[in-house]
XYZ file of C-alpha atoms in Angstrom:
153
model
C 1.056 8.162 -28.354
C 1.484 4.693 -26.794
C 2.791 3.088 -29.984
C 4.985 6.099 -30.762
C 6.729 5.927 -27.378
C 6.898 2.120 -27.233
C 8.530 2.029 -30.662
C 11.338 4.221 -29.367
C 11.853 2.565 -25.965
C 9.417 0.410 -24.009
C 11.078 1.419 -20.725
C 10.142 5.038 -21.451
C 6.511 3.954 -21.823
C 6.699 2.249 -18.402
C 8.049 5.491 -16.895
C 5.143 7.437 -18.429
C 2.573 5.025 -16.990
C 4.119 4.341 -13.591
C 6.352 7.313 -12.894
C 10.118 7.349 -12.440
C 12.132 5.703 -9.704
C 13.461 8.736 -7.875
C 16.725 7.819 -6.097
C 16.170 7.900 -2.336
C 18.079 7.165 0.861
C 17.313 6.883 4.550
C 18.774 9.372 6.970
C 19.853 8.578 10.551
C 16.247 8.969 11.787
C 14.985 6.393 9.279
C 13.336 9.097 7.171
C 13.276 8.466 3.403
C 14.555 11.400 1.392
C 15.726 12.114 -2.155
C 19.410 11.605 -2.889
C 21.541 14.469 -4.139
C 22.582 14.222 -7.812
C 26.194 13.451 -6.924
C 25.083 10.422 -4.843
C 23.307 8.648 -7.705
C 24.612 5.358 -9.051
C 24.923 4.836 -12.805
C 21.721 2.760 -12.781
C 19.829 5.498 -10.908
C 21.076 8.093 -13.411
C 19.732 5.977 -16.283
C 16.299 5.759 -14.631
C 16.210 9.534 -14.165
C 17.297 9.981 -17.801
C 14.335 7.870 -18.917
C 11.960 10.346 -17.278
C 13.694 13.236 -19.079
C 13.512 11.349 -22.392
C 9.836 10.614 -21.802
C 9.095 14.283 -21.133
C 11.027 15.283 -24.242
C 9.166 12.755 -26.428
C 5.811 13.871 -25.110
C 6.612 17.544 -25.684
C 7.466 16.790 -29.314
C 4.348 14.659 -29.813
C 1.755 17.188 -28.631
C 0.415 20.424 -30.068
C 1.413 23.837 -28.732
C -1.987 24.239 -27.043
C -1.522 20.961 -25.178
C 2.091 21.858 -24.381
C 0.901 24.987 -22.586
C -1.292 22.807 -20.354
C 1.574 20.525 -19.309
C 4.683 22.706 -19.590
C 5.007 23.069 -15.806
C 4.865 19.315 -15.161
C 8.142 17.862 -13.881
C 7.390 14.153 -14.340
C 6.314 12.275 -17.472
C 3.548 10.509 -15.537
C 2.184 13.881 -14.451
C 2.047 14.997 -18.108
C 0.370 11.728 -19.153
C -2.236 11.950 -16.387
C -3.058 15.549 -17.295
C -3.369 14.729 -21.010
C -5.573 11.694 -20.272
C -7.835 13.782 -18.081
C -8.017 16.467 -20.790
C -8.894 14.004 -23.559
C -10.841 11.302 -21.749
C -12.227 13.246 -18.810
C -12.987 11.821 -15.403
C -14.148 8.238 -14.953
C -17.773 9.390 -14.968
C -17.295 11.400 -18.188
C -15.496 8.444 -19.792
C -18.331 6.059 -18.900
C -20.886 8.499 -20.304
C -18.913 8.762 -23.563
C -18.761 4.973 -23.792
C -22.522 4.745 -23.230
C -23.178 7.327 -25.947
C -20.861 5.568 -28.407
C -22.409 2.170 -27.625
C -25.865 3.592 -28.291
C -24.617 5.174 -31.522
C -23.182 1.789 -32.537
C -26.390 -0.067 -31.674
C -28.586 2.439 -33.535
C -26.272 2.641 -36.561
C -27.864 2.245 -39.981
C -27.227 3.465 -43.478
C -28.974 6.695 -44.427
C -31.117 6.770 -47.589
C -28.995 9.333 -49.426
C -25.655 7.911 -48.277
C -23.076 5.995 -50.307
C -21.428 2.873 -48.915
C -18.148 4.783 -48.603
C -19.818 7.534 -46.572
C -21.595 4.971 -44.393
C -18.367 3.054 -43.785
C -16.531 6.268 -42.887
C -19.221 7.121 -40.310
C -19.089 3.573 -38.952
C -15.277 3.650 -38.726
C -15.375 6.817 -36.655
C -17.709 5.169 -34.141
C -15.594 1.995 -33.984
C -12.314 3.903 -33.660
C -13.742 5.987 -30.821
C -14.941 2.832 -29.068
C -11.497 1.267 -29.531
C -9.912 4.369 -28.005
C -12.173 3.849 -24.985
C -11.032 0.214 -24.830
C -14.343 -1.189 -26.084
C -13.818 -3.326 -29.135
C -15.743 -5.815 -31.242
C -14.523 -8.755 -33.308
C -14.181 -8.283 -37.056
C -16.971 -10.791 -37.569
C -19.347 -8.787 -35.364
C -18.474 -5.558 -37.175
C -19.029 -7.082 -40.612
C -22.426 -8.419 -39.533
C -23.372 -5.011 -38.154
C -22.473 -3.317 -41.440
C -24.404 -5.880 -43.498
C -27.478 -5.477 -41.282
C -27.197 -1.689 -41.600
C -27.396 -1.582 -45.404
C -30.552 -0.263 -47.035
C -32.397 -2.344 -49.628
C -31.114 -0.036 -52.306
């Protein structure tokens, strides 16, 4: 999703991560409150449009099942946070997944009845999942791991 949105407009990606700048003003009591639509400057309108564009992009990029989970969200950041929680889980769940993937990586070896293509596919799945959890290895380390994992056959 990150690359998809960034390729269209990097400012939209920033809105998804950080939330929009909602136009505000101070009243006579010094209270901060949202501006009415007709009070917005052109720059403020553009910032609000970015949030709408971000929501639209995200709605097109997700499945119908995921759309049902986020359809009531009014801000792109709210949608992003809900999707992240759905796919990555809480911090504790995420750390547990990382631990399990790291163990799977460390214990990885080629099975006796497995072809090199099958082994590499299994290995790629582990590495891609680790990358998604922001745990990555250098190409050199990965090549060494694969070579050490080969059977004598």
